Structures are given as C-alpha cells and as structure tokens.
C-alpha positions as CSV (number, residue, x, y, z in Angstrom):
1,M,-94.7,-331.0,54.4
2,S,-92.6,-328.0,53.7
3,V,-91.5,-326.6,50.4
4,S,-88.5,-324.4,50.0
5,S,-87.8,-322.1,47.1
6,P,-85.2,-319.5,46.5
7,A,-85.9,-316.1,47.9
8,P,-87.1,-313.6,45.3
9,S,-84.4,-311.2,44.3
10,S,-85.0,-307.5,45.2
11,P,-84.7,-304.7,42.7
12,P,-81.6,-302.5,43.1
13,A,-82.0,-299.8,45.7
14,S,-82.0,-297.1,43.0
15,A,-84.9,-298.7,41.0
16,P,-88.2,-297.0,41.8
17,A,-91.0,-299.3,43.0
18,A,-93.7,-300.0,40.4
19,Q,-96.9,-298.3,41.5
20,G,-100.2,-298.9,39.9
21,P,-103.8,-298.1,40.7
22,T,-105.1,-299.4,44.0
23,Q,-108.3,-301.3,44.6
24,A,-109.9,-298.0,45.7
25,D,-108.7,-296.4,42.4
26,L,-110.2,-299.2,40.4
27,L,-113.5,-299.0,42.3
28,D,-113.6,-295.2,41.7
29,F,-113.0,-295.8,38.0
30,V,-115.7,-298.4,37.6
31,R,-118.2,-296.1,39.4
32,R,-117.4,-293.2,37.2
33,T,-117.6,-295.3,34.0
34,A,-120.9,-297.0,35.0
35,A,-122.4,-293.5,35.4
36,D,-121.7,-292.8,31.7
37,A,-125.2,-293.5,30.4
38,E,-124.1,-293.0,26.8
39,L,-121.3,-295.6,27.1
40,I,-123.5,-298.1,28.9
41,A,-126.3,-297.7,26.2
42,S,-123.7,-298.2,23.4
43,L,-122.8,-301.8,24.4
44,P,-124.3,-304.3,21.9
45,L,-126.3,-306.9,23.8
46,D,-126.6,-310.5,22.6
47,P,-129.7,-312.5,23.7
48,E,-127.6,-315.6,24.4
49,G,-124.0,-314.9,25.1
50,R,-122.0,-312.3,27.1
51,T,-120.7,-309.3,25.1
52,W,-117.8,-307.1,26.1
53,V,-115.8,-304.1,25.0
54,R,-112.3,-303.3,26.2
55,L,-112.0,-299.9,27.9
56,E,-109.0,-297.7,28.8
57,G,-108.4,-298.3,32.5
58,P,-106.5,-296.0,34.8
59,G,-102.8,-296.2,35.3
60,G,-102.2,-299.1,32.8
61,S,-105.0,-301.3,34.2
62,E,-107.2,-303.5,32.1
63,A,-110.9,-302.6,32.0
64,W,-114.1,-304.1,30.4
65,L,-117.7,-303.2,29.8
66,I,-119.6,-306.5,29.9
67,G,-123.2,-307.4,29.0
68,W,-124.9,-310.3,30.7
69,P,-127.9,-312.0,29.1
70,P,-130.5,-313.4,31.4
71,G,-129.3,-316.6,33.2
72,T,-125.6,-316.3,32.3
73,G,-122.6,-316.3,34.6
74,T,-118.8,-316.8,34.7
75,G,-118.4,-320.0,36.7
76,W,-115.9,-320.1,39.5
77,H,-112.6,-318.3,38.7
78,D,-109.9,-316.0,40.1
79,H,-107.8,-313.3,38.5
80,A,-104.4,-314.6,39.8
81,E,-102.1,-311.8,40.9
82,S,-104.4,-308.9,39.8
83,V,-106.5,-306.8,42.1
84,G,-109.8,-305.6,40.7
85,A,-113.1,-304.0,41.1
86,F,-116.5,-304.3,39.3
87,L,-119.8,-302.5,39.5
88,T,-123.2,-303.2,38.1
89,A,-124.3,-300.4,35.7
90,A,-127.7,-301.9,34.8
91,G,-129.8,-304.8,36.0
92,E,-128.5,-306.9,38.9
93,L,-125.7,-309.3,39.4
94,K,-125.0,-311.8,42.1
95,E,-121.5,-312.6,43.3
96,N,-120.7,-315.8,45.1
97,S,-117.2,-315.8,46.6
98,L,-115.0,-317.6,49.1
99,A,-113.9,-315.9,52.2
100,A,-110.7,-317.8,52.3
101,R,-107.2,-317.3,50.9
102,L,-106.3,-320.2,48.6
103,P,-102.8,-321.3,47.9
104,A,-101.5,-319.6,44.7
105,D,-100.2,-322.7,43.1
106,G,-99.4,-326.3,43.5
107,W,-102.8,-327.8,44.0
108,R,-105.6,-329.3,41.9
109,T,-108.3,-330.1,44.5
110,L,-109.2,-328.5,47.8
111,E,-111.8,-329.3,50.4
112,L,-113.3,-326.0,51.6
113,N,-114.1,-325.4,55.3
114,D,-117.7,-324.6,56.3
115,G,-118.5,-320.9,56.5
116,V,-116.3,-319.7,53.6
117,D,-119.2,-319.0,51.3
118,R,-120.3,-315.3,50.8
119,E,-123.1,-314.0,48.6
120,R,-123.6,-310.4,47.5
121,R,-126.5,-309.0,45.5
122,L,-125.2,-306.1,43.3
123,P,-128.1,-304.0,41.8
124,A,-127.3,-301.1,39.5
125,G,-124.9,-298.7,41.2
126,R,-123.3,-301.3,43.6
127,G,-120.0,-302.9,43.2
128,R,-116.9,-304.1,45.0
129,A,-113.2,-304.2,45.0
130,F,-111.2,-307.4,45.6
131,G,-107.6,-308.5,46.2
132,R,-105.3,-311.0,44.6
133,H,-106.5,-314.6,44.3
134,H,-110.1,-313.7,45.0
135,V,-112.2,-316.8,44.0
136,H,-115.7,-316.0,42.8
137,E,-118.5,-316.4,40.3
138,V,-120.7,-313.7,38.9
139,L,-124.2,-314.4,37.8
140,N,-127.2,-312.6,36.2
141,E,-130.0,-314.6,37.7
142,S,-132.7,-312.6,36.0
143,A,-134.9,-314.6,33.7
144,E,-135.8,-311.6,31.6
145,R,-133.4,-308.7,31.9
146,H,-129.8,-308.1,30.7
147,A,-127.3,-306.8,33.2
148,I,-124.3,-304.6,32.3
149,S,-121.2,-304.2,34.4
150,V,-117.8,-302.4,34.4
151,H,-114.7,-304.3,35.5
152,A,-111.0,-303.2,36.0
153,Y,-107.9,-305.2,37.0
154,Y,-104.3,-304.3,37.8
155,P,-101.9,-305.5,36.7
156,P,-103.6,-306.5,33.5
157,L,-104.8,-310.1,33.8
158,P,-101.8,-312.4,33.6
159,Q,-104.1,-315.4,33.8
160,I,-107.5,-316.6,34.9
161,R,-107.8,-319.8,36.8
162,R,-111.2,-321.6,36.3
163,Y,-112.6,-324.0,38.9
164,S,-115.4,-326.5,39.2
165,R,-117.2,-326.8,42.5
166,V,-119.2,-329.7,43.9
167,G,-120.3,-329.1,47.5
168,Q,-117.2,-328.2,49.5
169,V,-114.8,-329.5,46.9
170,L,-113.1,-326.9,44.6
171,R,-111.1,-328.3,41.7
172,L,-108.8,-326.4,39.4
173,E,-109.9,-327.2,35.9
174,Q,-108.1,-324.8,33.5
175,V,-105.6,-321.9,33.4
176,E,-106.3,-319.3,30.7
177,R,-103.8,-316.7,29.5
178,P,-104.4,-313.5,27.6
179,E,-103.6,-315.2,24.2
180,D,-106.5,-317.5,24.9
181,W,-108.9,-314.6,24.9
182,Q,-107.9,-313.0,21.5
C-alpha cells in the first residue's frame, strides 16, 4: 500500500534555516547541569510520585530536573519530533528502548521484530542522547533510593506519545500535548 501526500513546501531561499541545539549540545548541557550539586540537592523529593522542576535549556530547548522515587517509571513513550538527552545525577536509572525506527503516524498497533530491545543501566554520571521518535521507558528499579536526572529536548516537546506493550506488540494508547501537562 502506498500513501501519497503533498510535498512539503520549502522556505524562501532568503530565509535562514532554523538552527537549534544538537543532541551533543543537549548531552553537554545535562552533564553540566547534573554536576551542579546545589541544584540537584534543591529538588524536593516525594516518597510516592515523581517531582520535577523546569530548567532553562540551551538555545530555546526545554529542560527538566526530575526526581524518581523507588520503583517508579515513565511507561513506554516517545518525544515525537524532538531530539533529546538525559543523564542520571543521583541514584541509578534503567532505560529500555527499541532499536527500530517506528512510523511517525498512521498506526495504532505494531508487532515488533525480535532483537529490537535494548537495555541501558545509567548510574550517576551516565546518560545518553537520542533522536526523533525514540521509543523508550525509564525506570528507577531501586527499592530504597530516589534517583534524580536532568533531561533536555529540542524543539520543546510538541507532544508525547504513550504506548502499552505486551510481548512484541506495541500499541499507541494516548497522545499528550503541552497543555495536558500544565
């Protein structure tokens, strides 16, 4: 099956290309921010739910300092058209991700191929950058200790798509937009 759509229009030749921070810039920012011990210690931690504080990211990016109580996680999601980076500042996080590019739109359920699952342990001082449509979940698997992380996204998050996963079946459950997070 083939789907056609109109070609995107190009900006006029005289218009400068919009340039924002790269994945490397965002990773550098989260590293420097996570090294700010005073900032990390200032995050209020809740024993049951995640806490967060919005930060000023580089070059118009969106950034967050997030506290993770023991046993909490995000569930499977992506950040749509945004690139991003995150780094653990305290404790340890685990990231489960898919090493497969998923279609941007037009689907509700996908059967994943074998071998697409990736797992990363991210103790304090470790992080990663990621590209558009990166599907992952982030977890604090500790039974006793909070984790704290720094995240940055560019462009600022236009939406987050949330998924459920049973075995190799990934299902789009919800699309959230910034007004949903206010």
